[in-house]
Short mmCIF file of N, CA and C and ligand atoms in Angstrom, two decimals:
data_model
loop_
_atom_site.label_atom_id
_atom_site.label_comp_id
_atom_site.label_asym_id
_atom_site.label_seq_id
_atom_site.Cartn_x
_atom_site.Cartn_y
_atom_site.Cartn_z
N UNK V 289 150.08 71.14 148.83
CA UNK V 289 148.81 70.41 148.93
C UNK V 289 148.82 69.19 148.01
N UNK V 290 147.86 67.82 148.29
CA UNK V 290 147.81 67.30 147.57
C UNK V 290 146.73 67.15 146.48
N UNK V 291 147.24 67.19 145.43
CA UNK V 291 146.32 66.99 144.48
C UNK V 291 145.51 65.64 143.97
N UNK V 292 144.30 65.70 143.97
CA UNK V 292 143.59 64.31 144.06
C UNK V 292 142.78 64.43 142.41
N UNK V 293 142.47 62.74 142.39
CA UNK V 293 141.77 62.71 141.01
C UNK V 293 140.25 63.48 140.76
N UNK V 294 139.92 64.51 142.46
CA UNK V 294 138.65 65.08 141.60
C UNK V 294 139.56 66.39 141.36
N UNK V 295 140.17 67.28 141.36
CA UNK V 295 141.01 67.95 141.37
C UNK V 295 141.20 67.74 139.60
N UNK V 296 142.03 66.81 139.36
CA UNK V 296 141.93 66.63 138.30
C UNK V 296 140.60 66.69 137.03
N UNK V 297 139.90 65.82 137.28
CA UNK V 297 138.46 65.93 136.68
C UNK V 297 137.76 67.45 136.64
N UNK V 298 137.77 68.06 137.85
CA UNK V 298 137.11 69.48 137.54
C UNK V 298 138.03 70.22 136.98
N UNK V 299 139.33 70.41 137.02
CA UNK V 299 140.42 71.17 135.96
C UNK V 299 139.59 71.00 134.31
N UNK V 300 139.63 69.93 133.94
CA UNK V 300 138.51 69.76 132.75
C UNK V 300 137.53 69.56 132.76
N UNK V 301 136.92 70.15 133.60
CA UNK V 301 135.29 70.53 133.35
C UNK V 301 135.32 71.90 133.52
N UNK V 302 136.08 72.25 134.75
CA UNK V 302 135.54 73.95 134.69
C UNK V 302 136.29 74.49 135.60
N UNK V 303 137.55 75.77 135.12
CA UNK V 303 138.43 75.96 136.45
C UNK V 303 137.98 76.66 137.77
N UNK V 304 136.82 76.80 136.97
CA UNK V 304 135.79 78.13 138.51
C UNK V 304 135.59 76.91 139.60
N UNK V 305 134.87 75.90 138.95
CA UNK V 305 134.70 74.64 139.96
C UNK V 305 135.77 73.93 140.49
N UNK V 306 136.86 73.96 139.92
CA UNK V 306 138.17 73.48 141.03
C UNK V 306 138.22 74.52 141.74
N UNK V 307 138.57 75.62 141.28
CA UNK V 307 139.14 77.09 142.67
C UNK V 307 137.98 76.69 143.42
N UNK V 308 136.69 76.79 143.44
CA UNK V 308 135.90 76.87 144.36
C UNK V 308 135.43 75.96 145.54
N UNK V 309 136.04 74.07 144.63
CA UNK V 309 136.13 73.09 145.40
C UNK V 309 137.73 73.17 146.27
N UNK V 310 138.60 73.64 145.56
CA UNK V 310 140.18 73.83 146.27
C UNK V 310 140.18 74.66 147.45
N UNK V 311 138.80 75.52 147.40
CA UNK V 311 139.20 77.07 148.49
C UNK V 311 138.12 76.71 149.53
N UNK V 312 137.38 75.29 149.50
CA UNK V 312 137.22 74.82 150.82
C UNK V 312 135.01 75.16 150.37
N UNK V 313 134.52 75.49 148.99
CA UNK V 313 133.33 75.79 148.77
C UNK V 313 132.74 74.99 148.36
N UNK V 314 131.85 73.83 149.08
CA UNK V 314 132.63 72.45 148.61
C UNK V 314 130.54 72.40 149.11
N UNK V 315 130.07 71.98 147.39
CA UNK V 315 128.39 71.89 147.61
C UNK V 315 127.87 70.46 147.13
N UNK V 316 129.18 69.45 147.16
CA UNK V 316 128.86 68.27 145.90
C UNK V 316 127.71 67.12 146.67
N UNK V 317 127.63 67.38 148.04
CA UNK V 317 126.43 66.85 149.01
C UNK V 317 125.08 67.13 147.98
N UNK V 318 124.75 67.94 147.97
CA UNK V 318 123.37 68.62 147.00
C UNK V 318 123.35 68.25 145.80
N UNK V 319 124.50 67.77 145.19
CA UNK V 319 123.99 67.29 143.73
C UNK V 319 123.26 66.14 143.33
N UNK V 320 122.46 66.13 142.84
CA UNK V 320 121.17 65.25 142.55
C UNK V 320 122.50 63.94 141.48
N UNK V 321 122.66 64.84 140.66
CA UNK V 321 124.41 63.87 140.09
C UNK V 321 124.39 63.01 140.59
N UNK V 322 125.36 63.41 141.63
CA UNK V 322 126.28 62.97 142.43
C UNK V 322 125.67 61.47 142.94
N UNK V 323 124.46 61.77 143.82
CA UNK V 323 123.78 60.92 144.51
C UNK V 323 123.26 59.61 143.78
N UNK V 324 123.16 60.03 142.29
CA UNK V 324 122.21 59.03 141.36
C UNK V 324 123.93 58.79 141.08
N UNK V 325 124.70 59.13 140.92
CA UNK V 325 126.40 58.61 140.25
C UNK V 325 126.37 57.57 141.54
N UNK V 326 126.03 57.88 142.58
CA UNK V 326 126.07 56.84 143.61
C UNK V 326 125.51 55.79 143.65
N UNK V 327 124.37 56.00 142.96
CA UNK V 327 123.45 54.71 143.31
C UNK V 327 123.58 53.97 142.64
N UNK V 328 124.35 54.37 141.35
CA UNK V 328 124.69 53.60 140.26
C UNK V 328 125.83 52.55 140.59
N UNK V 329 127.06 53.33 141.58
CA UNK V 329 127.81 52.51 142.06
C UNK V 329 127.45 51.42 142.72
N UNK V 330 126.34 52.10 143.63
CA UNK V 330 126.19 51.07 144.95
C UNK V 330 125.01 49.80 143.94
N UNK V 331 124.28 49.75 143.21
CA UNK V 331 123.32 49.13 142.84
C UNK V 331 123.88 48.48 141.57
N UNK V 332 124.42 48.93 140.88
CA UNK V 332 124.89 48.00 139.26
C UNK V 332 125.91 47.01 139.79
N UNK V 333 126.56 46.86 140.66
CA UNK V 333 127.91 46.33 140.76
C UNK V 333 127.85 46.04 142.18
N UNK V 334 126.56 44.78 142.69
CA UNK V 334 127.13 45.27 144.10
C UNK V 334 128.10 43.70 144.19
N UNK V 335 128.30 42.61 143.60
CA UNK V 335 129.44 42.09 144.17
C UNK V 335 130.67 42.98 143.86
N UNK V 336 130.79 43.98 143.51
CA UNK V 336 132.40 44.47 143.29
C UNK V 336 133.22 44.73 144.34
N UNK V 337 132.58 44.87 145.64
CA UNK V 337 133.85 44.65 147.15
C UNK V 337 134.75 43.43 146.49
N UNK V 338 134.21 42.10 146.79
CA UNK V 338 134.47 40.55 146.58
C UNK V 338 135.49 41.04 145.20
N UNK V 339 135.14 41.37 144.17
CA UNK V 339 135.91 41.30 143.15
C UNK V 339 136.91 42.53 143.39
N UNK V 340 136.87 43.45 143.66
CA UNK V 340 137.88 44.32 143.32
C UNK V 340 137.97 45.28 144.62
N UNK V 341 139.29 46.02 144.70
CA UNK V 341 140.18 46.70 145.86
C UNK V 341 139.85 48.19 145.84
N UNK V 342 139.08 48.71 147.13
CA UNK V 342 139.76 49.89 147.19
C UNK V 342 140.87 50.40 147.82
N UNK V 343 141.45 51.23 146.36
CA UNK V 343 142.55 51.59 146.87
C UNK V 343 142.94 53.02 147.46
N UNK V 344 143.57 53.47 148.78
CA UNK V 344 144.10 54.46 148.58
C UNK V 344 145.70 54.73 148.87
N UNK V 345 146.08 55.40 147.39
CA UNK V 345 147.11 55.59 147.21
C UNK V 345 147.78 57.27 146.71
N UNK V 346 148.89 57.83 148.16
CA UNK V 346 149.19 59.04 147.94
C UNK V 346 147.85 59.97 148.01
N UNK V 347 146.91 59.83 148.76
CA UNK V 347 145.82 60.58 148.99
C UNK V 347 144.79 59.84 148.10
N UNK V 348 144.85 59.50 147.01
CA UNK V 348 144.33 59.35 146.04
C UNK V 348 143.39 57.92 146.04
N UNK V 349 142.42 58.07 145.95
CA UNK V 349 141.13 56.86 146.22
C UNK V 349 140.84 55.93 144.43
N UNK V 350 140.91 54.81 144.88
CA UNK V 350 140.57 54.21 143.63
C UNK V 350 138.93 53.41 144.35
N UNK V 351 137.94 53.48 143.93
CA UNK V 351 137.00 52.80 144.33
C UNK V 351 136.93 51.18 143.91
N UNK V 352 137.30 51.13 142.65
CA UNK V 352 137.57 49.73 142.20
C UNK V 352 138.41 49.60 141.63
N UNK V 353 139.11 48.72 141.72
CA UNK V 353 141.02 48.11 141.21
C UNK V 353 140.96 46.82 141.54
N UNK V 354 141.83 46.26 140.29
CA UNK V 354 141.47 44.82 140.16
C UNK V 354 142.33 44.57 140.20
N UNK V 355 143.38 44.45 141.12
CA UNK V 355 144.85 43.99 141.69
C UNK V 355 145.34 43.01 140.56
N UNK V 356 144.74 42.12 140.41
CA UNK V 356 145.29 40.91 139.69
C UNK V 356 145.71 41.06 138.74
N UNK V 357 144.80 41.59 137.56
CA UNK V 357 144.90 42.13 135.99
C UNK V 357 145.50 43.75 135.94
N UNK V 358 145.54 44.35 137.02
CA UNK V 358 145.89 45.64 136.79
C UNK V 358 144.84 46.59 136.36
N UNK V 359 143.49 46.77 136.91
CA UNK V 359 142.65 47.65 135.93
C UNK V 359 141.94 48.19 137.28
N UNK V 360 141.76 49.53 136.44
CA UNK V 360 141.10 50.89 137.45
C UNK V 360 139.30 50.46 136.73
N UNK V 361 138.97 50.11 137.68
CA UNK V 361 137.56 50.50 137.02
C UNK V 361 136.23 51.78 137.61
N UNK V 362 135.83 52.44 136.82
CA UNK V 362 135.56 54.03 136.96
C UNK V 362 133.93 53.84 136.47
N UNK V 363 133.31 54.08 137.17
CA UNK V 363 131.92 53.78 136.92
C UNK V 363 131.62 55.47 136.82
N UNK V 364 130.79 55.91 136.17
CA UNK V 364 130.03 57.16 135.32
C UNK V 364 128.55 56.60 135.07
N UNK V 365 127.95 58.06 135.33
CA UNK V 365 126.44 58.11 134.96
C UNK V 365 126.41 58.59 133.55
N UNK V 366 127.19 59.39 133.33
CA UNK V 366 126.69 59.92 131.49
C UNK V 366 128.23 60.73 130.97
N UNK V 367 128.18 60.33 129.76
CA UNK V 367 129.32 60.72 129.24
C UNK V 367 129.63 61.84 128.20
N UNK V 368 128.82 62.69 129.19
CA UNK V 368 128.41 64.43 128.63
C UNK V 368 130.29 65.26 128.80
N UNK V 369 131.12 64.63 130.18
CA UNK V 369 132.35 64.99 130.08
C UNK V 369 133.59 64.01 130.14
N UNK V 370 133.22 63.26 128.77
CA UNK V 370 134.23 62.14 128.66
C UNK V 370 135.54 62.80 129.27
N UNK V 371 136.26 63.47 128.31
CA UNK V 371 137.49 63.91 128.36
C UNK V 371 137.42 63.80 130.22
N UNK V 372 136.75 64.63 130.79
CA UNK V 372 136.93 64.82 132.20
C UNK V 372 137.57 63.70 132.99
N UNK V 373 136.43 62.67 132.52
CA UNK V 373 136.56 61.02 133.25
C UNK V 373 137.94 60.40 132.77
N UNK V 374 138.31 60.61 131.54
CA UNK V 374 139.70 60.16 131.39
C UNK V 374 140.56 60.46 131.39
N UNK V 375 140.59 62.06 131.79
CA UNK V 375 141.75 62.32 132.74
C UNK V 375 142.36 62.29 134.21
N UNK V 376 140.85 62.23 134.46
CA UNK V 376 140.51 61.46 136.17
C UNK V 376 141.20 59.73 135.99
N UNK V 377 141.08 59.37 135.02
CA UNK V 377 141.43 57.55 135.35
C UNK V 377 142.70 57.40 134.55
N UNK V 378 143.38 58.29 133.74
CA UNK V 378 144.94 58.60 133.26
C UNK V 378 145.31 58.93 134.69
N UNK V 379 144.91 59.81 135.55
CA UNK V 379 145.93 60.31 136.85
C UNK V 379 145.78 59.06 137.74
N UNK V 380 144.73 58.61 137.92
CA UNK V 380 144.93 56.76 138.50
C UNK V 380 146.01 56.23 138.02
N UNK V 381 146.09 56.21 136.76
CA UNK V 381 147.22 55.13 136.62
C UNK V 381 148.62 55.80 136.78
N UNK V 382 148.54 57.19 136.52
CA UNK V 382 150.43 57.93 136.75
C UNK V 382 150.38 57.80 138.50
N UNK V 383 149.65 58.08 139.45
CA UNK V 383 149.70 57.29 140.41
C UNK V 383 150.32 56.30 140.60
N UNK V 384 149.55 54.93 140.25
CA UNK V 384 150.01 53.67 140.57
C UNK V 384 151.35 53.68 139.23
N UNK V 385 151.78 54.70 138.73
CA UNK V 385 153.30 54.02 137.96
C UNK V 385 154.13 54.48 138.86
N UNK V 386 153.61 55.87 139.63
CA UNK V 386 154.60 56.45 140.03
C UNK V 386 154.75 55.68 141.78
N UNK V 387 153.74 54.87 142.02
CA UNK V 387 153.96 53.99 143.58
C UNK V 387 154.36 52.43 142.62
N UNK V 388 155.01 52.14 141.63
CA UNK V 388 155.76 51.26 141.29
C UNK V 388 154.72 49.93 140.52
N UNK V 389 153.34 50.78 140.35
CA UNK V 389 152.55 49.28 139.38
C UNK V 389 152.75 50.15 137.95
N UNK V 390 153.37 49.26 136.91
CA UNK V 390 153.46 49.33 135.57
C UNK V 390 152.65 48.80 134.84
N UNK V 391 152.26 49.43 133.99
CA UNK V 391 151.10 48.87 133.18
C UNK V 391 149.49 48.73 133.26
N UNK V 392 149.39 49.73 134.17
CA UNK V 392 148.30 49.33 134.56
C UNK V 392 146.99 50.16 133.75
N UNK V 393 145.65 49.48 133.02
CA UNK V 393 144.82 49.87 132.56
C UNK V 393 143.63 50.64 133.16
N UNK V 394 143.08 51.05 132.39
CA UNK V 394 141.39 51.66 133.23
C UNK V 394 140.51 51.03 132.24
N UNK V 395 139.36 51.15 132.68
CA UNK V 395 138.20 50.94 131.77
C UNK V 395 136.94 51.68 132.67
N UNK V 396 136.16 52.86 131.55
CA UNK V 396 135.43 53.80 132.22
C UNK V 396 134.15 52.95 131.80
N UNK V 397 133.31 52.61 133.12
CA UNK V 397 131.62 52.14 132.48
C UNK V 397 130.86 53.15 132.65
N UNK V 398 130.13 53.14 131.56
CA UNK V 398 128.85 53.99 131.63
C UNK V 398 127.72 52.88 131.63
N UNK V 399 126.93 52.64 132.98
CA UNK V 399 125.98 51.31 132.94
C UNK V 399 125.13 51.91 132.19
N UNK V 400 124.79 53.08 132.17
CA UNK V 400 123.28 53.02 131.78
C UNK V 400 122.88 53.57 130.35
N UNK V 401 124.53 53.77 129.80
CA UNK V 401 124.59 54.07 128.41
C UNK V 401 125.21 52.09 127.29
N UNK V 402 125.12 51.36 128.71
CA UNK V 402 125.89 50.52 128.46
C UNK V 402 127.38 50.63 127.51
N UNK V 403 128.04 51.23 127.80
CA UNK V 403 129.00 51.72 127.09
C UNK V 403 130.47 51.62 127.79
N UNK V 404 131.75 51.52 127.86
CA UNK V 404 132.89 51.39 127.69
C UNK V 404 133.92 51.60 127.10
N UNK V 405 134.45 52.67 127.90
CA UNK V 405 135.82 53.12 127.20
C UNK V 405 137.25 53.07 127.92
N UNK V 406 138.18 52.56 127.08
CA UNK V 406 139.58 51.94 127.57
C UNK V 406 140.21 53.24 127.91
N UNK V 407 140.93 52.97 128.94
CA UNK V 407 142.04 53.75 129.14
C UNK V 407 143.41 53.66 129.35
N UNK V 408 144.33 53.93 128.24
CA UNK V 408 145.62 53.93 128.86
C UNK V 408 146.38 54.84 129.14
N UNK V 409 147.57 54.98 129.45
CA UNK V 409 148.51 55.77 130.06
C UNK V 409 149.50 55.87 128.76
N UNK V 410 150.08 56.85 128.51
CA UNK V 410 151.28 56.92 127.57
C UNK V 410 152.59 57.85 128.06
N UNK V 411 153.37 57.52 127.29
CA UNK V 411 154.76 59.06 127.91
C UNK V 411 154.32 60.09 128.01
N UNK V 412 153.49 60.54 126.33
CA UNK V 412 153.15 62.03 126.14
C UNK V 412 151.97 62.19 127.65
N UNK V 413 151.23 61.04 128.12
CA UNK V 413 150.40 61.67 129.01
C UNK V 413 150.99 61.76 130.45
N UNK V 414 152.01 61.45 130.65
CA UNK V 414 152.77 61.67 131.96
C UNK V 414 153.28 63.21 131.78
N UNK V 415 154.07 63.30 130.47
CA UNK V 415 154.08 64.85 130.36
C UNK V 415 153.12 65.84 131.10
N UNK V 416 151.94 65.54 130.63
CA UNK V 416 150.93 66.34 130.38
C UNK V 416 150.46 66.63 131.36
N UNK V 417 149.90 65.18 132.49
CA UNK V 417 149.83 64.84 133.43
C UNK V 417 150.74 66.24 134.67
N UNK V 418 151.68 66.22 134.24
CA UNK V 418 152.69 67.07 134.82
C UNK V 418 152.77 68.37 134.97
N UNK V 419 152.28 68.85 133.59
CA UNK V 419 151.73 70.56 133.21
C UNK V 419 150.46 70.56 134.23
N UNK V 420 149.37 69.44 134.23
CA UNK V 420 148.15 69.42 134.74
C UNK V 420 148.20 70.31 135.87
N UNK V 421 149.59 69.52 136.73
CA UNK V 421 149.36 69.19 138.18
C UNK V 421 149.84 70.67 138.58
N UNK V 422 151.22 71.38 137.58
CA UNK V 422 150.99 72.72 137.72
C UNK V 422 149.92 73.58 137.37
N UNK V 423 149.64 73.64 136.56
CA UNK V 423 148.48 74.61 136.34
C UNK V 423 147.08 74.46 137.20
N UNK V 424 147.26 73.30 137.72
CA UNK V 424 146.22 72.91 139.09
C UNK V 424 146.10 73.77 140.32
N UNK V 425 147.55 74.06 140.40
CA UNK V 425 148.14 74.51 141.51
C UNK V 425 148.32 76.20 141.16
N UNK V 426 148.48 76.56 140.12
CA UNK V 426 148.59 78.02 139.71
C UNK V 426 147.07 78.83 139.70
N UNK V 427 146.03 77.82 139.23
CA UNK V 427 144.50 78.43 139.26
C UNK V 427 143.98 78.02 140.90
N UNK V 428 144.53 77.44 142.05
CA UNK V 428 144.18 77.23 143.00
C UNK V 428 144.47 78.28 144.16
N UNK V 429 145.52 78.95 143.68
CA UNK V 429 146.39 79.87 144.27
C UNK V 429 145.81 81.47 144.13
N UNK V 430 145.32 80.98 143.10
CA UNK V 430 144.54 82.28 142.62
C UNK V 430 143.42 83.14 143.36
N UNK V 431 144.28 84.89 143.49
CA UNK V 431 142.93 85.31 144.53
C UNK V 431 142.00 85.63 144.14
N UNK V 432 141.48 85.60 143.03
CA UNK V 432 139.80 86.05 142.25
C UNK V 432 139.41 84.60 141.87
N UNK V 433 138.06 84.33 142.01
CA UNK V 433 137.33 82.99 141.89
C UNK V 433 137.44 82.93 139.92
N UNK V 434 137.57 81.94 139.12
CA UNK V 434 138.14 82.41 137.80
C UNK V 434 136.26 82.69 137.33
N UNK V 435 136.11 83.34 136.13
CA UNK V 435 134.60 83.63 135.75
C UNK V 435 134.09 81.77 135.00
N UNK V 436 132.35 82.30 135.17
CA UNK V 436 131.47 81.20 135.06
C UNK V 436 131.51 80.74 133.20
N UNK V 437 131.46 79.72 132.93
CA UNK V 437 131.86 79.16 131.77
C UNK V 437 130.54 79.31 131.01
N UNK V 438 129.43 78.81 131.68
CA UNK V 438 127.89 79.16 130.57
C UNK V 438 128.11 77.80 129.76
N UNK V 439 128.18 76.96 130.12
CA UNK V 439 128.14 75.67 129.31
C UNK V 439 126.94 74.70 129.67
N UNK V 440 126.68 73.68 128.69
CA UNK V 440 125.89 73.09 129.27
C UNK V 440 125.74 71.87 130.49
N UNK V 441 126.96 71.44 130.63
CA UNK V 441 127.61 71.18 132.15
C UNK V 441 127.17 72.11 133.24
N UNK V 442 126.85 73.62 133.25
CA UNK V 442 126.67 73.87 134.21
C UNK V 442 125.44 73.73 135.00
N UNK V 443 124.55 73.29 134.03
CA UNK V 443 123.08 73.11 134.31
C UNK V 443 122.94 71.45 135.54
N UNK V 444 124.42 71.26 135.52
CA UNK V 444 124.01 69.82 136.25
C UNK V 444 125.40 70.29 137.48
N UNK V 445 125.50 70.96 137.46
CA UNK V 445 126.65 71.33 138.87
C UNK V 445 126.32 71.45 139.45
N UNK V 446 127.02 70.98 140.48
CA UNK V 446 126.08 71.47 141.99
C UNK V 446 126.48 72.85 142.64
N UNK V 447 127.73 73.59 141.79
CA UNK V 447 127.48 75.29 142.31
C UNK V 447 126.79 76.17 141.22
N UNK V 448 125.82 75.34 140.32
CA UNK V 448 125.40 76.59 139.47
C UNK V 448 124.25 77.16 140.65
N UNK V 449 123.86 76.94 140.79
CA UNK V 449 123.26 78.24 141.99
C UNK V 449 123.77 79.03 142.19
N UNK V 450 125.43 78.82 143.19
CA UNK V 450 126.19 79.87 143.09
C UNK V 450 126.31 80.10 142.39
N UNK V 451 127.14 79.88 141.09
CA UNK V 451 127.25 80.88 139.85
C UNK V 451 126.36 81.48 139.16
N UNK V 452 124.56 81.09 139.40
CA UNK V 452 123.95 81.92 138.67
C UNK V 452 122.64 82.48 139.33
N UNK V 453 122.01 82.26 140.39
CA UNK V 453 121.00 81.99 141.06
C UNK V 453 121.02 83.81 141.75
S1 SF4 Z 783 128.07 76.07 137.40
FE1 SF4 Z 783 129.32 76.15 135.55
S2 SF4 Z 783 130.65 77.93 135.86
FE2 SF4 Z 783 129.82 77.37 137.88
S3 SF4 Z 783 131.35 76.01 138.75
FE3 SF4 Z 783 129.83 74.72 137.75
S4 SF4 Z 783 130.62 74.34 135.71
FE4 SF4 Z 783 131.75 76.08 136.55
#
């Protein structure tokens, strides 16, 4: 199977929510999130067609890429799961090293925190990157759904119903 950058992102947020998005239980329509993460896209940035590329590459969707300069740009509503978002926009760029663009940056916006954070790529994170993509694949495979985390992330998921309701 291929593994994609939400794949990645829910690995660090919560492995119950990858198995459950991997095994086809898939509720991210209903998230109130999601929809306002949308509007944020579609409304903060609407020349960004004109300026920047979507890309898809190896399954893998970049919504904005700025061909010219080399930069992933990753728009976020709140940065309650940083780590998440920048491992979602680290696997953007081992992507595009591994389809032959070098060097290429991210930069994660948070509009409404007005905030910005760089992202780069390193050796150690191609490593890592690598363990990811197994252990992605080892908790996906898995025949028991893994147990509910109780965090405060889960209060904004769109399967805490399922997991707690
Ligand atoms: S509600 Fe919590 S435990 Fe359930 S999938 Fe979401 S993050 Fe994981």
């Amino acid at each position: 199977m291929n593994i994609t950058a939400t794949h990645i992102n829910y690995f660090h947020v919560c492995i119950r929510k990858l198995w459950l998005f991997s095994n086809g239980i898939q509720m991210e329509h209903n998230s109130q999130a999601v929809s306002e993460g949308k509007l944020i896209g579609d409304s903060t940035y609407l020349d960004r067609p004109e300026k920047y590329t979507e890309l898809l590459i190896d399954n893998v969707k970049i919504d904005y890429y700025d061909a010219k300069n080399k930069v992933v740009h990753e728009v976020k509503k709140s940065n309650k799961v940083e780590q998440a978002h920048e491992a979602q926009v680290k696997y953007y760029l081992y992507v595009l090293l591994c389809n032959g663009v070098e060097g290429a940056t991210g930069i994660i916006e948070y509009p409404t925190l007005r905030h910005t954070t760089l992202v780069i790529l390193t050796s150690e994170d191609i490593i890592e990157i690598q363990t990811w993509e197994k252990e992605i694949l080892n908790i996906i495979k898995q025949t028991t759904i893994p147990p509910t985390i109780n965090k405060p992330v889960c209060k904004k998921c769109s399967y805490y119903e399922f997991c707690y309701v």
